[in-house]
Coordinates of C-alpha atoms (C1' of nucleotides) and ligand atoms in Angstrom, one line a residue:
Chain N
M266 CA 14.2 -9.4 67.0
P267 CA 15.8 -12.8 66.6
T268 CA 13.5 -14.6 69.0
V269 CA 9.9 -13.7 70.6
S270 CA 9.0 -15.7 73.5
S271 CA 5.2 -17.4 74.1
E272 CA 3.9 -14.5 76.6
E273 CA 5.0 -11.8 74.3
L274 CA 3.0 -13.3 71.3
A275 CA -0.3 -14.2 73.5
A276 CA -0.1 -10.5 74.7
A277 CA 0.2 -9.5 70.8
A278 CA -2.8 -12.3 69.7
G279 CA -4.7 -11.5 73.0
V280 CA -5.0 -15.0 73.9
N281 CA -3.5 -17.1 77.0
S282 CA 0.1 -17.9 76.7
A283 CA -0.6 -21.5 78.1
K284 CA -3.0 -22.1 74.8
L285 CA -0.2 -20.4 72.6
R286 CA 2.5 -22.6 73.7
K287 CA 0.3 -25.8 73.7
D288 CA -0.4 -25.1 70.2
F289 CA 3.0 -24.7 69.1
S290 CA 3.5 -28.1 70.8
Y291 CA 1.7 -29.8 68.3
L292 CA 4.3 -28.7 65.6
G293 CA 7.2 -29.8 67.3
S294 CA 9.4 -28.4 69.9
Y295 CA 11.1 -25.5 68.0
G296 CA 11.6 -23.2 71.0
T297 CA 14.3 -22.9 73.4
R298 CA 13.9 -22.8 77.1
G299 CA 15.0 -19.7 78.8
V300 CA 15.1 -17.9 75.6
G301 CA 11.8 -18.0 73.6
Y302 CA 11.4 -18.7 69.6
D303 CA 13.1 -18.3 66.8
V304 CA 11.1 -15.8 64.7
E305 CA 12.6 -16.8 61.5
Y306 CA 12.4 -20.7 62.0
L307 CA 8.5 -20.7 63.7
V308 CA 7.3 -18.2 61.0
Y309 CA 8.7 -21.3 58.3
Q310 CA 7.5 -23.5 60.5
I311 CA 3.8 -22.5 60.8
S312 CA 3.7 -21.2 57.1
R313 CA 4.8 -24.9 56.1
E314 CA 2.5 -26.2 58.3
L315 CA -0.4 -24.7 57.3
G316 CA 0.5 -25.3 53.7
L317 CA 1.4 -21.6 52.5
T318 CA 4.8 -22.9 51.3
Q319 CA 2.5 -24.5 48.9
D320 CA 0.7 -23.1 45.5
W321 CA -3.0 -23.2 45.8
P322 CA -4.6 -23.1 42.2
V323 CA -7.8 -21.4 42.7
V324 CA -11.3 -21.5 40.4
I325 CA -13.7 -18.7 41.0
V326 CA -17.3 -19.7 39.6
G327 CA -19.7 -16.9 39.4
I328 CA -18.1 -13.6 37.9
G329 CA -21.0 -10.9 39.1
N330 CA -20.4 -8.0 41.9
L331 CA -19.0 -10.5 44.6
G332 CA -17.0 -12.8 41.8
A333 CA -15.4 -9.7 40.5
A334 CA -14.1 -8.1 43.7
L335 CA -12.8 -11.5 44.8
A336 CA -11.0 -12.0 41.7
G337 CA -8.9 -8.6 41.9
Y338 CA -8.3 -8.9 45.6
G339 CA -4.6 -8.9 46.2
G340 CA -4.7 -10.4 50.0
F341 CA -5.1 -13.7 48.2
A342 CA -1.4 -14.0 46.4
S343 CA 0.2 -13.0 49.3
R344 CA -0.8 -16.3 51.2
G345 CA 0.2 -18.3 48.3
F346 CA -3.1 -18.6 46.3
R347 CA -3.5 -17.7 42.8
V348 CA -6.5 -17.2 40.6
A349 CA -6.3 -19.8 38.2
G350 CA -9.6 -19.2 36.2
L351 CA -13.0 -17.0 35.9
I352 CA -16.2 -19.0 35.3
D353 CA -19.3 -17.6 34.2
A354 CA -22.5 -19.1 33.0
D355 CA -23.4 -16.0 31.0
R356 CA -22.2 -15.7 27.7
A357 CA -22.3 -12.1 27.9
M358 CA -19.1 -12.1 30.3
T359 CA -17.3 -14.6 28.2
G360 CA -14.1 -13.3 27.1
K361 CA -14.2 -10.3 29.1
Q362 CA -11.4 -8.9 31.1
V363 CA -11.5 -9.0 35.0
A364 CA -8.7 -8.2 37.4
G365 CA -5.9 -8.8 34.3
L366 CA -7.8 -13.0 33.7
T367 CA -10.5 -13.7 30.7
V368 CA -13.5 -14.7 32.0
R369 CA -14.3 -18.5 30.3
H370 CA -17.5 -19.7 30.1
T371 CA -19.1 -22.6 32.1
D372 CA -18.3 -25.3 29.2
E373 CA -14.4 -24.9 30.0
L374 CA -14.9 -25.7 33.7
E375 CA -13.8 -29.2 33.7
P376 CA -10.8 -28.9 31.5
L377 CA -10.0 -25.7 33.7
I378 CA -9.8 -27.9 36.9
K379 CA -7.9 -30.5 35.1
E380 CA -5.2 -28.8 33.1
S381 CA -4.5 -26.4 36.2
G382 CA -4.6 -29.1 39.0
V383 CA -7.2 -26.8 40.8
S384 CA -8.5 -28.4 44.0
I385 CA -10.0 -25.2 45.8
G386 CA -13.2 -24.1 44.1
V387 CA -14.9 -20.7 45.1
I388 CA -18.9 -20.7 44.3
A389 CA -20.1 -16.8 43.9
T390 CA -23.4 -17.7 41.9
P391 CA -26.5 -17.3 43.4
A392 CA -27.7 -19.8 45.6
G393 CA -30.2 -21.3 42.9
A394 CA -27.0 -22.3 40.7
A395 CA -24.7 -23.0 43.7
Q396 CA -25.6 -26.7 44.3
A397 CA -25.3 -27.2 40.6
V398 CA -21.8 -25.8 40.7
C399 CA -20.9 -27.7 43.4
N400 CA -21.4 -30.8 42.0
R401 CA -19.8 -30.2 38.9
L402 CA -16.8 -28.9 40.8
V403 CA -16.6 -32.2 43.1
E404 CA -17.1 -34.3 39.7
A405 CA -13.9 -32.4 38.2
G406 CA -12.2 -33.4 40.9
V407 CA -12.4 -30.4 43.1
T408 CA -12.1 -31.2 47.1
S409 CA -12.5 -27.6 49.0
I410 CA -15.2 -25.6 48.4
L411 CA -15.7 -21.8 49.5
N412 CA -19.4 -21.0 49.2
F413 CA -20.6 -17.4 49.1
A414 CA -23.9 -18.6 47.8
P415 CA -26.5 -18.7 51.0
T416 CA -27.5 -22.5 51.0
V417 CA -26.1 -25.2 52.6
L418 CA -24.4 -27.2 50.2
N419 CA -24.3 -31.2 50.0
V420 CA -21.4 -32.9 48.9
P421 CA -19.6 -36.6 49.0
E422 CA -17.3 -37.7 52.1
G423 CA -14.1 -36.0 51.9
V424 CA -15.3 -32.6 50.4
D425 CA -14.6 -29.6 53.0
V426 CA -16.9 -27.1 52.5
R427 CA -16.8 -23.4 54.2
K428 CA -19.6 -21.1 54.0
V429 CA -18.9 -17.6 54.3
D430 CA -22.6 -15.9 55.0
L431 CA -22.2 -12.1 55.2
S432 CA -26.1 -11.8 56.4
I433 CA -25.6 -14.2 59.3
E434 CA -22.8 -11.8 60.3
L435 CA -24.7 -9.0 60.4
Q436 CA -27.3 -10.8 61.8
I437 CA -25.0 -12.0 65.0
L438 CA -24.3 -8.6 65.2
A439 CA -27.8 -7.4 65.7
F440 CA -28.3 -10.2 68.0
H441 CA -25.4 -8.7 70.3
E442 CA -27.0 -5.5 69.5
Q443 CA -30.6 -6.3 70.7
R444 CA -29.4 -7.9 73.6
K445 CA -27.2 -4.8 74.6
A446 CA -30.4 -2.5 74.2
G447 CA -32.2 -4.8 76.4
E448 CA -29.6 -5.1 79.4
E449 CA -29.2 -1.2 79.1
A450 CA -32.9 -1.1 79.9
E451 CA -33.2 -3.1 82.4
L452 CA -30.2 -1.3 83.9
R453 CA -31.9 1.9 83.7
E454 CA -35.1 0.0 85.6
A455 CA -33.0 -1.4 88.6
E456 CA -31.5 1.9 88.5
A457 CA -34.9 4.0 88.6
A458 CA -36.4 1.4 90.9
D459 CA -33.6 2.1 93.8
A460 CA -32.9 5.1 93.3
V461 CA -32.9 5.9 96.9
Q462 CA -28.9 5.9 97.4
G463 CA -26.9 7.1 94.6
G464 CA -25.2 4.6 92.6
K465 CA -22.2 4.5 90.1
P466 CA -23.8 3.6 86.9
A467 CA -21.0 3.4 85.0
A468 CA -19.0 0.9 86.9
D469 CA -22.5 -1.1 87.3
A470 CA -22.5 -0.7 83.3
A471 CA -18.8 -2.1 83.4
A472 CA -19.0 -5.0 85.6
R473 CA -21.8 -6.4 83.3
P474 CA -23.6 -8.2 85.8
T475 CA -26.0 -10.9 84.7
A476 CA -29.1 -8.9 83.6
A477 CA -32.0 -10.2 81.9
K478 CA -31.8 -13.3 83.7
K479 CA -35.3 -15.0 84.1
R480 CA -38.3 -14.2 81.4
T481 CA -39.4 -10.8 83.6
G482 CA -43.2 -11.3 82.8
Q483 CA -43.5 -7.9 81.2
G484 CA -44.6 -8.0 78.1
P485 CA -47.5 -10.3 77.4
D486 CA -44.8 -12.8 75.7
G487 CA -41.6 -11.5 76.9
D488 CA -40.2 -8.8 74.9
V489 CA -36.7 -9.3 76.5
P490 CA -34.3 -11.9 74.8
A491 CA -34.3 -14.8 76.6
V492 CA -31.0 -16.1 78.1
M493 CA -28.9 -18.3 76.4
P494 CA -24.9 -19.7 76.5
A495 CA -22.4 -17.7 74.8
Chain I
M210 CA -47.1 -28.2 56.7
P211 CA -48.3 -27.3 60.1
T212 CA -45.9 -28.4 62.6
V213 CA -42.4 -29.9 62.2
S214 CA -40.9 -32.1 64.4
S215 CA -37.1 -31.3 66.0
E216 CA -36.0 -34.9 64.6
E217 CA -37.2 -33.3 60.8
L218 CA -35.4 -30.1 61.5
A219 CA -32.3 -31.3 63.1
A220 CA -31.9 -33.4 60.3
A221 CA -32.4 -30.7 57.2
A222 CA -29.8 -28.9 59.3
G223 CA -27.4 -31.4 59.8
V224 CA -27.2 -31.7 63.9
N225 CA -28.2 -33.2 66.6
S226 CA -32.0 -33.2 67.8
A227 CA -31.8 -33.1 71.3
K228 CA -29.2 -30.0 70.7
L229 CA -31.7 -28.6 68.6
R230 CA -34.3 -28.9 71.5
K231 CA -31.7 -27.9 73.7
D232 CA -31.2 -24.6 71.9
F233 CA -35.2 -24.0 71.6
S234 CA -36.3 -24.7 74.9
Y235 CA -33.9 -21.3 75.8
L236 CA -36.1 -19.3 73.7
G237 CA -39.3 -21.0 75.8
S238 CA -41.7 -23.7 75.7
Y239 CA -43.0 -23.6 72.5
G240 CA -43.4 -27.3 71.1
T241 CA -46.6 -29.5 71.7
R242 CA -45.3 -32.8 73.1
G243 CA -46.2 -35.6 70.8
V244 CA -46.8 -33.3 67.9
G245 CA -43.7 -30.8 67.5
Y246 CA -43.8 -27.3 66.9
D247 CA -45.7 -24.8 64.9
V248 CA -44.0 -23.8 62.3
E249 CA -45.5 -20.0 61.7
Y250 CA -45.4 -19.3 65.4
L251 CA -41.2 -21.1 65.7
V252 CA -40.1 -18.8 63.1
Y253 CA -41.8 -15.6 64.5
Q254 CA -40.3 -16.4 67.5
I255 CA -37.0 -17.2 66.4
S256 CA -37.3 -14.1 64.2
R257 CA -38.1 -12.1 67.2
E258 CA -35.4 -13.3 69.1
L259 CA -32.9 -12.8 66.7
G260 CA -34.0 -9.3 66.1
L261 CA -35.3 -9.6 62.5
T262 CA -38.6 -8.2 63.5
Q263 CA -36.4 -4.9 63.5
D264 CA -35.0 -3.0 61.0
W265 CA -31.6 -2.3 61.5
P266 CA -29.7 0.6 59.6
V267 CA -26.4 -0.4 58.6
V268 CA -23.8 2.2 57.2
I269 CA -20.8 0.9 54.7
V270 CA -17.4 2.3 54.9
G271 CA -15.1 2.1 51.7
I272 CA -17.1 1.9 48.5
G273 CA -14.2 -0.4 46.9
N274 CA -14.7 -3.5 44.8
L275 CA -16.3 -5.1 47.8
G276 CA -18.1 -2.5 49.6
A277 CA -19.8 -1.9 46.1
A278 CA -20.6 -5.5 45.9
L279 CA -22.0 -5.2 49.3
A280 CA -23.8 -2.0 48.8
G281 CA -25.5 -3.9 46.2
Y282 CA -26.3 -7.0 48.1
G283 CA -29.7 -7.9 47.7
G284 CA -29.5 -10.5 51.0
F285 CA -29.3 -7.6 53.3
A286 CA -32.7 -6.1 52.8
S287 CA -34.7 -9.6 53.0
R288 CA -32.9 -10.1 56.7
G289 CA -34.0 -6.7 58.3
F290 CA -30.8 -4.5 57.3
R291 CA -31.3 -1.9 55.2
V292 CA -28.1 0.2 54.0
A293 CA -28.5 3.8 55.5
G294 CA -25.5 5.3 53.8
L295 CA -22.2 4.9 51.6
I296 CA -19.2 6.4 52.6
D297 CA -15.6 7.1 50.9
A298 CA -12.5 9.2 51.5
D299 CA -11.7 9.4 48.3
R300 CA -13.4 12.8 46.4
A301 CA -14.1 10.8 43.2
M302 CA -16.1 8.5 44.9
T303 CA -18.3 11.6 46.3
G304 CA -21.3 11.9 44.8
K305 CA -21.2 9.2 42.7
Q306 CA -24.2 6.4 42.3
V307 CA -23.4 3.0 43.4
A308 CA -26.4 0.6 44.1
G309 CA -28.9 3.2 43.9
L310 CA -27.3 5.1 46.8
T311 CA -25.1 8.2 46.4
V312 CA -21.9 7.7 47.8
R313 CA -20.8 10.4 50.4
H314 CA -17.7 11.6 51.8
T315 CA -15.7 10.8 55.2
D316 CA -16.7 13.9 56.5
E317 CA -20.2 13.3 56.5
L318 CA -19.8 10.5 58.6
E319 CA -20.8 11.3 62.1
P320 CA -23.7 13.2 60.9
L321 CA -24.9 10.4 58.6
I322 CA -24.5 8.0 61.8
K323 CA -26.7 10.3 64.1
E324 CA -29.5 11.4 61.9
S325 CA -30.0 7.8 60.8
G326 CA -29.3 6.1 64.0
V327 CA -26.9 3.7 62.7
S328 CA -25.3 1.2 65.6
I329 CA -24.0 -1.3 62.8
G330 CA -20.8 -0.7 60.4
V331 CA -19.1 -2.2 57.9
I332 CA -15.5 -1.2 57.1
A333 CA -14.6 -2.4 53.5
T334 CA -11.6 0.0 53.5
P335 CA -7.6 -1.2 53.2
A336 CA -6.0 -2.4 56.2
G337 CA -4.2 0.7 56.7
A338 CA -7.5 2.8 57.3
A339 CA -9.2 0.3 59.4
Q340 CA -8.3 1.9 62.7
A341 CA -8.8 5.1 62.2
V342 CA -12.4 4.3 60.4
C343 CA -13.2 2.1 63.5
N344 CA -12.3 4.7 66.0
R345 CA -14.3 7.1 64.3
L346 CA -17.5 5.0 63.6
V347 CA -17.0 4.1 67.5
E348 CA -16.8 7.8 68.4
A349 CA -20.1 8.6 66.8
G350 CA -21.9 6.0 68.4
V351 CA -21.8 2.5 66.3
T352 CA -21.3 -0.4 68.8
S353 CA -21.4 -3.4 66.4
I354 CA -18.5 -3.1 63.6
L355 CA -18.3 -5.9 60.6
N356 CA -14.8 -5.7 59.7
F357 CA -13.6 -7.0 56.2
A358 CA -9.9 -5.4 56.5
P359 CA -7.2 -7.6 57.3
T360 CA -6.3 -6.3 60.8
V361 CA -7.1 -6.9 64.5
L362 CA -9.2 -3.5 65.5
N363 CA -9.1 -2.6 69.1
V364 CA -12.2 -1.5 70.4
P365 CA -13.8 -0.1 73.8
E366 CA -15.5 -2.1 76.3
G367 CA -18.9 -3.1 75.0
V368 CA -18.5 -2.7 71.2
D369 CA -18.4 -6.4 69.2
V370 CA -16.1 -6.9 66.2
R371 CA -16.4 -9.4 64.0
K372 CA -13.9 -10.2 61.5
V373 CA -14.5 -11.4 57.9
D374 CA -11.1 -12.5 56.5
L375 CA -11.5 -14.6 53.1
S376 CA -7.6 -15.3 53.0
I377 CA -8.0 -17.2 56.2
E378 CA -11.2 -19.2 54.8
L379 CA -9.2 -20.1 52.0
Q380 CA -6.2 -20.9 54.3
I381 CA -8.4 -23.4 56.2
L382 CA -9.3 -25.3 53.2
A383 CA -5.6 -25.7 52.2
F384 CA -4.3 -26.4 55.6
H385 CA -7.1 -29.7 55.1
E386 CA -6.4 -30.2 51.5
Q387 CA -3.1 -30.7 52.7
R388 CA -3.8 -32.9 55.1
K389 CA -5.9 -35.2 52.9
A390 CA -3.1 -35.3 50.6
G391 CA -0.6 -36.1 53.3
E392 CA -3.2 -39.0 54.6
E393 CA -3.4 -40.1 51.3
A394 CA 0.3 -40.6 50.4
E395 CA 0.7 -42.7 53.9
L396 CA -2.5 -44.8 52.8
R397 CA -1.0 -45.6 49.9
E398 CA 2.5 -46.4 51.7
A399 CA 0.4 -48.8 54.3
E400 CA -1.0 -50.1 51.5
A401 CA 2.0 -51.0 49.3
A402 CA 3.6 -52.5 52.8
D403 CA 1.1 -55.2 53.3
A404 CA 0.1 -56.0 49.7
V405 CA 0.3 -59.6 50.6
Q406 CA -3.3 -59.8 51.2
G407 CA -5.4 -58.6 49.1
G408 CA -7.5 -55.7 50.7
K409 CA -10.1 -53.4 49.7
P410 CA -8.5 -49.9 49.8
A411 CA -11.9 -47.9 49.0
A412 CA -13.4 -49.4 52.3
D413 CA -10.4 -48.1 54.4
A414 CA -10.4 -45.5 52.9
A415 CA -14.0 -44.8 53.7
A416 CA -13.4 -45.6 57.4
R417 CA -10.3 -42.7 57.5
P418 CA -7.9 -44.4 60.2
T419 CA -6.2 -42.0 62.6
A420 CA -3.4 -42.0 60.0
A421 CA -0.1 -39.8 60.2
K422 CA -0.6 -40.9 64.0
K423 CA 2.7 -40.4 65.1
R424 CA 5.7 -38.1 63.2
T425 CA 7.2 -40.6 61.2
G426 CA 10.9 -39.7 60.8
Q427 CA 11.0 -39.8 57.1
G428 CA 11.8 -36.3 56.3
P429 CA 14.8 -34.4 57.8
D430 CA 12.4 -32.5 59.6
G431 CA 9.2 -33.9 58.8
D432 CA 7.2 -32.8 55.9
V433 CA 4.2 -34.6 57.0
P434 CA 1.9 -32.3 59.0
A435 CA 1.9 -33.0 62.6
V436 CA -1.4 -34.0 64.1
M437 CA -3.4 -31.5 66.0
P438 CA -7.2 -31.5 67.3
A439 CA -9.7 -30.8 64.7
Chain Q
dC204 C1' 31.6 -26.0 86.8
dC205 C1' 28.0 -24.8 89.2
dA206 C1' 24.4 -21.3 90.5
dT207 C1' 20.8 -18.6 89.5
dC208 C1' 17.2 -17.1 86.4
dT209 C1' 14.1 -17.3 82.2
dT210 C1' 11.0 -19.6 79.5
dT211 C1' 9.6 -23.9 77.6
dG212 C1' 6.7 -28.1 77.3
dT213 C1' 3.3 -30.5 79.7
dG214 C1' 0.1 -33.3 83.3
dC215 C1' -3.5 -31.8 85.1
dA216 C1' -8.0 -29.9 86.7
dC217 C1' -11.7 -27.0 85.2
dG218 C1' -15.8 -25.4 82.8
dC219 C1' -18.9 -25.7 79.1
dG220 C1' -21.1 -27.2 74.9
dT221 C1' -22.9 -31.5 73.4
dT222 C1' -24.9 -36.0 73.3
dC223 C1' -27.9 -39.4 75.8
dA224 C1' -31.8 -41.2 77.8
dC225 C1' -35.9 -40.8 80.0
dA226 C1' -39.9 -39.0 82.3
dA227 C1' -43.5 -36.1 81.3
dA228 C1' -46.7 -34.7 78.7
dG229 C1' -50.4 -34.0 74.7
dG230 C1' -52.7 -35.9 71.0
dC231 C1' -55.7 -39.9 69.1
dA232 C1' -58.1 -43.8 68.6
dT233 C1' -61.0 -47.1 70.6
Chain B
dA85 C1' -62.5 -42.3 79.4
dT86 C1' -58.6 -45.0 79.1
dG87 C1' -54.8 -46.7 77.3
dC88 C1' -51.1 -46.2 73.2
dC89 C1' -48.0 -43.5 70.2
dT90 C1' -45.3 -39.9 69.2
dT91 C1' -42.6 -36.0 70.6
dT92 C1' -40.7 -32.7 73.8
dG93 C1' -37.7 -30.9 77.8
dT94 C1' -34.1 -31.7 80.9
dG95 C1' -30.9 -34.1 84.2
dA96 C1' -27.1 -36.2 84.1
dA97 C1' -22.3 -38.0 81.9
dC98 C1' -19.4 -37.5 78.6
dG99 C1' -15.5 -35.1 75.8
dC100 C1' -12.8 -31.6 74.4
dG101 C1' -10.3 -27.1 74.4
dT102 C1' -8.6 -24.2 77.8
dG103 C1' -5.8 -22.4 81.7
dC104 C1' -3.4 -23.6 85.8
dA105 C1' 1.0 -24.4 87.6
dC106 C1' 5.4 -26.8 87.9
dA107 C1' 9.4 -29.8 86.9
dA108 C1' 12.6 -29.8 83.1
dA109 C1' 15.5 -27.5 80.0
dG110 C1' 19.1 -24.3 78.5
dA111 C1' 21.3 -19.9 79.0
dT112 C1' 24.2 -16.8 81.2
dG113 C1' 27.2 -15.2 84.4
dG114 C1' 30.3 -15.7 88.3
Ligands
NAD646 N1 -22.7 -9.3 46.4 C1 -22.2 -9.5 47.8 O1 -22.0 -8.6 48.7 C2 -22.6 -10.7 48.6 C3 -22.9 -10.5 49.7 C4 -22.5 -12.1 50.3 C5 -23.3 -13.2 49.4 N2 -23.5 -13.3 48.2 C6 -23.6 -14.1 47.5 O2 -22.9 -14.3 46.5 C7 -23.5 -14.7 45.3 C8 -23.1 -13.6 44.1 O3 -23.7 -12.4 44.6 P1 -23.6 -11.1 43.4 O4 -24.1 -10.2 44.2 O5 -22.0 -11.4 43.0 O6 -24.6 -11.4 42.2 P2 -24.4 -11.5 41.0 O7 -25.6 -11.6 40.2 O8 -23.9 -9.8 40.9 O9 -23.5 -12.2 40.2 C9 -24.0 -14.0 39.8 C10 -23.2 -14.0 38.8 O10 -23.1 -15.8 38.5 C11 -23.0 -15.9 37.5 N3 -24.0 -17.4 37.6 C12 -25.1 -17.3 37.6 N4 -25.4 -19.2 37.1 C13 -24.1 -19.3 37.1 C14 -23.8 -20.5 37.0 N5 -24.7 -21.8 37.0 N6 -22.9 -20.9 36.6 C15 -21.6 -20.3 36.6 N7 -22.0 -18.6 36.4 C16 -22.8 -18.5 37.0 C17 -24.0 -15.0 36.5 O11 -24.1 -14.8 35.4 C18 -23.3 -13.6 37.4 O12 -22.5 -13.2 36.8 C19 -24.9 -15.0 45.4 O13 -25.1 -16.1 45.7 C20 -25.2 -14.0 46.8 O14 -25.9 -14.3 47.5 C21 -22.9 -11.5 47.6
NAD647 N1 -11.9 -7.3 47.5 C1 -12.0 -8.5 48.0 O1 -13.0 -9.3 47.5 C2 -11.4 -8.5 49.4 C3 -11.9 -9.9 50.1 C4 -11.2 -10.0 51.1 C5 -10.9 -8.9 52.0 N2 -11.0 -7.3 51.4 C6 -10.8 -6.6 52.1 O2 -11.6 -5.8 51.8 C7 -10.7 -4.0 51.7 C8 -11.5 -3.8 50.6 O3 -11.1 -4.5 49.6 P1 -11.7 -3.4 48.4 O4 -10.6 -4.3 47.1 O5 -12.8 -3.0 48.2 O6 -10.1 -2.4 47.6 P2 -10.3 -1.0 46.9 O7 -9.1 -0.5 47.1 O8 -11.3 -1.2 46.0 O9 -11.7 -0.3 48.0 C9 -11.3 0.5 49.1 C10 -11.7 1.5 49.3 O10 -11.8 2.7 50.3 C11 -11.7 3.4 50.5 N3 -11.1 4.1 51.2 C12 -9.5 4.2 51.3 N4 -9.4 4.5 52.6 C13 -10.5 5.3 53.3 C14 -11.0 5.8 54.4 N5 -10.0 6.0 55.7 N6 -12.3 5.8 54.7 C15 -13.0 5.9 54.0 N7 -12.8 5.0 52.6 C16 -11.7 4.5 52.5 C17 -10.6 3.9 49.0 O11 -11.5 5.3 48.4 C18 -11.3 2.6 48.0 O12 -12.8 3.2 47.6 C19 -9.3 -4.2 51.8 O13 -9.3 -4.0 53.3 C20 -9.5 -6.1 51.2 O14 -8.1 -6.4 52.3 C21 -11.2 -7.4 49.7

DNA sequence: CCATCTTTGTGCACGCGTTCACAAAGGCAT
DNA sequence: ATGCCTTTGTGAACGCGTGCACAAAGATGG
C-alpha cells in the first residue's frame, strides 16, 4: 500500500477526514491531490515532527512496584525512549538488577542526569517524596516530568509536567457508570409511566434521550446526578 | 477551616475562579454569598456526585508487571474502588497470591464478574490479547474498561473505554521538549543577529516570543518543527 | 493536449468551553 | 434596622477547535 487517502486514515482512526487533513497541513503539504499521501514519506515526516527520530534518555525515580514495571516495559524503546538510569532512595534497593539495569542511589541522581544528558524524568515515588524529587530533577536540568504520584507538582516556568493519575481514570469511569445507571432507572420510570402504548425500549435506549434533564425532586437532596457538559 | 471561597480553591487548583464557580453551579447552589462554600458539605456533595460514596468492585485482567503493581496499589481503595478479582491466562500464575489476592484463571472470568457485580474492568494484558479480553468482559456485563494495552478497543455503544498509553505521555513530553530546544536555538540566532544593542536575554526568554513563527527555509526540508495549535 | 475524476488544502461558520463582569444575596458591624 | 462589604451565581462575549463545503491541483485516460 504505497499511498493512503485522508478518508481511509480518518476512518481507521475514527476521526473526521477534514480534521485529519488540517492537522497534516500544519506539517506542510505532503499529500498529492487526486492520490493521497505517500505512506512512507508521511510516516517519516510525522515521526520527525513528533521527535521519534531522536533518542530520548529517560530517568526513572522510585523503583517500587510501578517503577519496576515501567523499567521493564518494552513499549518505550520502540518509540525512541531509552531508560538511562533507575534511581531509588532505599539503600536496600541500590545495586539490585531491575530489568537488566542496576538501581542507583538518589545521591547519584545529578551526575546521572548530567552524564547521560537526560531531559525527561519519570517520578514513581510515594506522593510525599514527589515534590522533593521533582525539585532535584529540575535543578539538575530536567525540563519534562511524567508524574505518577497523586500530587500536583510545582515547577518553574519552562518545565512541563504531565500527571498520570490512575485513580482519577477509574473515577471518571465510575462517574459515567453511575450516570448510566441513573439514566436507565429514569428510563424505566418513564416506561412504567406511559406503559399504555407498547413502546420500543431498546430503540429508545439507543436514541439516548437527554434524561435526567432537571433535578427531579424525588430525593431529599436529589440522588440523581446533576447534568453537566460532556 | 470551615469554609472556602472559590478564589482560594481556584488558586490552589490553578484554574479560573469563575470556571470553578460555574462547575459547582452544575451541582446546585451550595455556596453562601459573602462567605464561600461550607467545606464539609461541599466535599460530601462532590463525592456523591462523582460516585465516591459508592463501592465499585473492579476486576484486573493480566497480572504481569503492570497488573501486579495495580493490584497492590493502595490508592484505589481510598477512592471507593475494591479489587474484586485478579485474572490471568497463564496457568502458572493461577492460584498465586498477589497483593493478598489469589490469581484466578481466565475460565473464571464470567462467574467472577456476575457474582461480584463488577461493572468496571482493567485490561493489563499484552496488546494482542486485549480485544479478546475486552469482548469477554463486555459479554459478561462490564460496561466500563480501563485499557493499558496499546491498542484501540472496539466496543458496542453504551460501553465506555479509557485508554492509558504511557508511551504517548512520554511522546507528548518529548514533542514539547523538541520544540523548546528549537525555540531556544532560534532565540540564540535572533540574539546573535541583533547583538548590536546589549539586550536582556533572560527577560526575552521569559516573555516567550512566538518564535518559529513561519517555516524558516534553513534546512532542505525544514528541520524545525512546524507551528501547530497548543 | 484536453477533459474528467479524485483528493487535497483551506476559508468560513458553527458550537462549546472558558473568561469577564456585574447584579443579587447574604453576613456583619454599627 | 440599615448600610457596607464580600462572594456567589450567571448572562454575555470571546476564543478556539471542529466540521462543512468547495476551489485548486494533479493524475489519468482518451
Ligand atoms: N502501583 C500502582 O499501580 C500505582 C498506581 C497509580 C499510582 N501509583 C503511584 O506511584 C507511586 C509509586 O507506587 P508504587 O506502588 O510503586 O509504590 P512503592 O512503595 O512500591 O514504591 C515506591 C518506591 O519509591 C522509593 N522512594 C521513596 N522515596 C524516594 C525518594 N525520595 N527518592 C527516590 N526513591 C524514593 C521507595 O524506596 C520505593 O522503592 C506512588 O506515588 C503511587 O501513589 C502507583
Ligand atoms: N509494564 C509497564 O510499565 C507498561 C507500561 C505501559 C503499558 N503497558 C502495557 O500493559 C500491558 C501489560 O504489560 P506488562 O508489562 O504487565 O506485561 P506482562 O507480559 O508482564 O504481563 C502480561 C500478563 O498478561 C497475561 N495474559 C496474556 N494473555 C492473557 C489473556 N488472554 N487473558 C488474561 N491474561 C493474559 C500474561 O499471562 C501476563 O501475566 C501490555 O499491553 C503493555 O504494553 C505496560
